[in-house]
Amino acid sequence: MQVSSITAHVLRAPLEEPFAFSQFSYTHREAMLVEVRTDDGLVGWGEAYGPARLTGTIVHEFLGPLLLGQDPRDVEANWELLYARSVDYGQKGVMLAAISALDIACWDIKSRAVGQPLYRMLGGSHADSIQCYATGFYFPQSEPVERRFEREARRFVADGFRAMKIKVGLGVERDVELVQRVRGVVGPAVKLMIDANHAYTPTEAIALGRKLEDADLWWFEEPVSCIDVDAYLEVKSRINIPLAGGECESTRFGFKPWLQRRAFDYCQPDICACGGVSEGMKIAALASLTGIHVTPHAWGSAIGQAAALHFYAARPRQPFTLTPDRKLIECDCSENPLRTSIVREPIAFVDGDWKLPTTAGLGVEVLPEALEQYRAG
Ligand code: CA
């Protein structure tokens, strides 16, 4: 079996309502999907996180030609080839996101070739579903944040979520008021996390964390700079809330200092950014040495979402426990037509859980008409 063609699809979907987080606002969502075809008719899909035109160009001009003619089932050899040929120019960011997309597509093909769901190829799972947490609570433009947060909290509970993540970063006092407002709506039984998207200095993050210590938060995500291990350690040592981070990091080499120094409690590699399924498994293996939970970041299209789910499904809890309440996967609930409208049958969401697909590969089928509808001009 040989890779016979690779297509980089750059997609862009305008939003009905722009929204913001602590860093900037969105007027549209985008994704770069790779379609890898083989000489015997198999098709695999992958996705790159980040600027779609950049990652698409990397696949089209540089990495894709290296993979042509290779056997897509040789995932390790293919990964090493792509990484070795690009490491001199890009060890993180868009280069690794482009490698991620190709790696995911190769795994999709490898699983489809034997008719198995991807998670089974990665180690398997005794469970048939994973509990989701809702990612939402972005800052709207059309109404006060307070009103939107209350309405969204009620909607998530009504939809079956038992865990949800709140965006913070509007300033310590405002964040405290908003988080307490959501806690008041959802009650004590729902798990709440907060995510600052690295908006704060250690001093500010510590102040926020201390003021929220009685809000019973499951984790505080990206409190400080995503490239400053020492800042994480400072915050971690001074507040009683677990820290989460890692969505901006790439490869086992990038994650090494974070894990070695135990800079966070929840490690969040993005499978579409960290180097793909192959590299995600290595990062998870490193994390298993340190007592740090892995829970993938996922903020992409239906392809990225499926890749994160299969990867996570096949990661056993570390350490083993009869009480499964530490395994939670991110379920982006913000507006994104590329997540909700590009596959034939989205992954089933039942009672706050995602059901693991039973069909081969990623378990989702891309709609050709959706590719045309959202193709970036
Ligand atoms: Ca985040």
PDB file of N, CA, C and O and ligand atoms in Angstrom, residues 165 167 195 197 221-222 247 268 297 330, ligand 1:
ATOM      1  N   LYS A 165     -16.293  24.200  31.552  1.00  0.00           N
ATOM      2  CA  LYS A 165     -15.106  25.052  31.713  1.00  0.00           C
ATOM      3  C   LYS A 165     -15.432  26.490  31.341  1.00  0.00           C
ATOM      4  O   LYS A 165     -15.969  26.745  30.266  1.00  0.00           O
ATOM      5  N   LYS A 167     -14.351  30.461  30.708  1.00  0.00           N
ATOM      6  CA  LYS A 167     -13.264  31.361  30.320  1.00  0.00           C
ATOM      7  C   LYS A 167     -13.120  32.473  31.355  1.00  0.00           C
ATOM      8  O   LYS A 167     -14.115  33.065  31.778  1.00  0.00           O
ATOM      9  N   ASP A 195     -10.310  28.693  32.684  1.00  0.00           N
ATOM     10  CA  ASP A 195      -9.256  28.722  31.659  1.00  0.00           C
ATOM     11  C   ASP A 195      -8.914  30.185  31.351  1.00  0.00           C
ATOM     12  O   ASP A 195      -9.756  30.915  30.838  1.00  0.00           O
ATOM     13  N   ASN A 197      -6.298  31.092  29.393  1.00  0.00           N
ATOM     14  CA  ASN A 197      -5.550  31.233  28.129  1.00  0.00           C
ATOM     15  C   ASN A 197      -4.322  32.116  28.304  1.00  0.00           C
ATOM     16  O   ASN A 197      -4.086  33.056  27.562  1.00  0.00           O
ATOM     17  N   GLU A 221      -6.809  26.286  34.205  1.00  0.00           N
ATOM     18  CA  GLU A 221      -6.081  25.990  32.958  1.00  0.00           C
ATOM     19  C   GLU A 221      -5.339  27.227  32.445  1.00  0.00           C
ATOM     20  O   GLU A 221      -5.888  28.333  32.462  1.00  0.00           O
ATOM     21  N   GLU A 222      -4.136  26.998  31.965  1.00  0.00           N
ATOM     22  CA  GLU A 222      -3.296  28.060  31.401  1.00  0.00           C
ATOM     23  C   GLU A 222      -3.390  29.367  32.200  1.00  0.00           C
ATOM     24  O   GLU A 222      -3.765  30.415  31.649  1.00  0.00           O
ATOM     25  N   GLU A 247      -1.687  22.861  25.914  1.00  0.00           N
ATOM     26  CA  GLU A 247      -2.292  22.879  24.580  1.00  0.00           C
ATOM     27  C   GLU A 247      -1.423  23.579  23.553  1.00  0.00           C
ATOM     28  O   GLU A 247      -1.585  23.368  22.355  1.00  0.00           O
ATOM     29  N   GLN A 268      -2.435  18.611  28.765  1.00  0.00           N
ATOM     30  CA  GLN A 268      -3.438  18.734  27.702  1.00  0.00           C
ATOM     31  C   GLN A 268      -2.833  18.834  26.301  1.00  0.00           C
ATOM     32  O   GLN A 268      -2.953  19.869  25.635  1.00  0.00           O
ATOM     33  N   HIS A 297      -6.533  18.468  24.786  1.00  0.00           N
ATOM     34  CA  HIS A 297      -7.167  19.697  24.325  1.00  0.00           C
ATOM     35  C   HIS A 297      -7.786  19.413  22.963  1.00  0.00           C
ATOM     36  O   HIS A 297      -7.202  18.700  22.150  1.00  0.00           O
ATOM     37  N   GLU A 330     -12.550  17.133  26.570  1.00  0.00           N
ATOM     38  CA  GLU A 330     -13.052  18.460  26.196  1.00  0.00           C
ATOM     39  C   GLU A 330     -14.086  18.354  25.074  1.00  0.00           C
ATOM     40  O   GLU A 330     -13.847  17.705  24.050  1.00  0.00           O
TER      41      GLU A 330
HETATM   42 CA    CA B   1      -7.623  26.135  26.829  1.00  0.00          CA
END
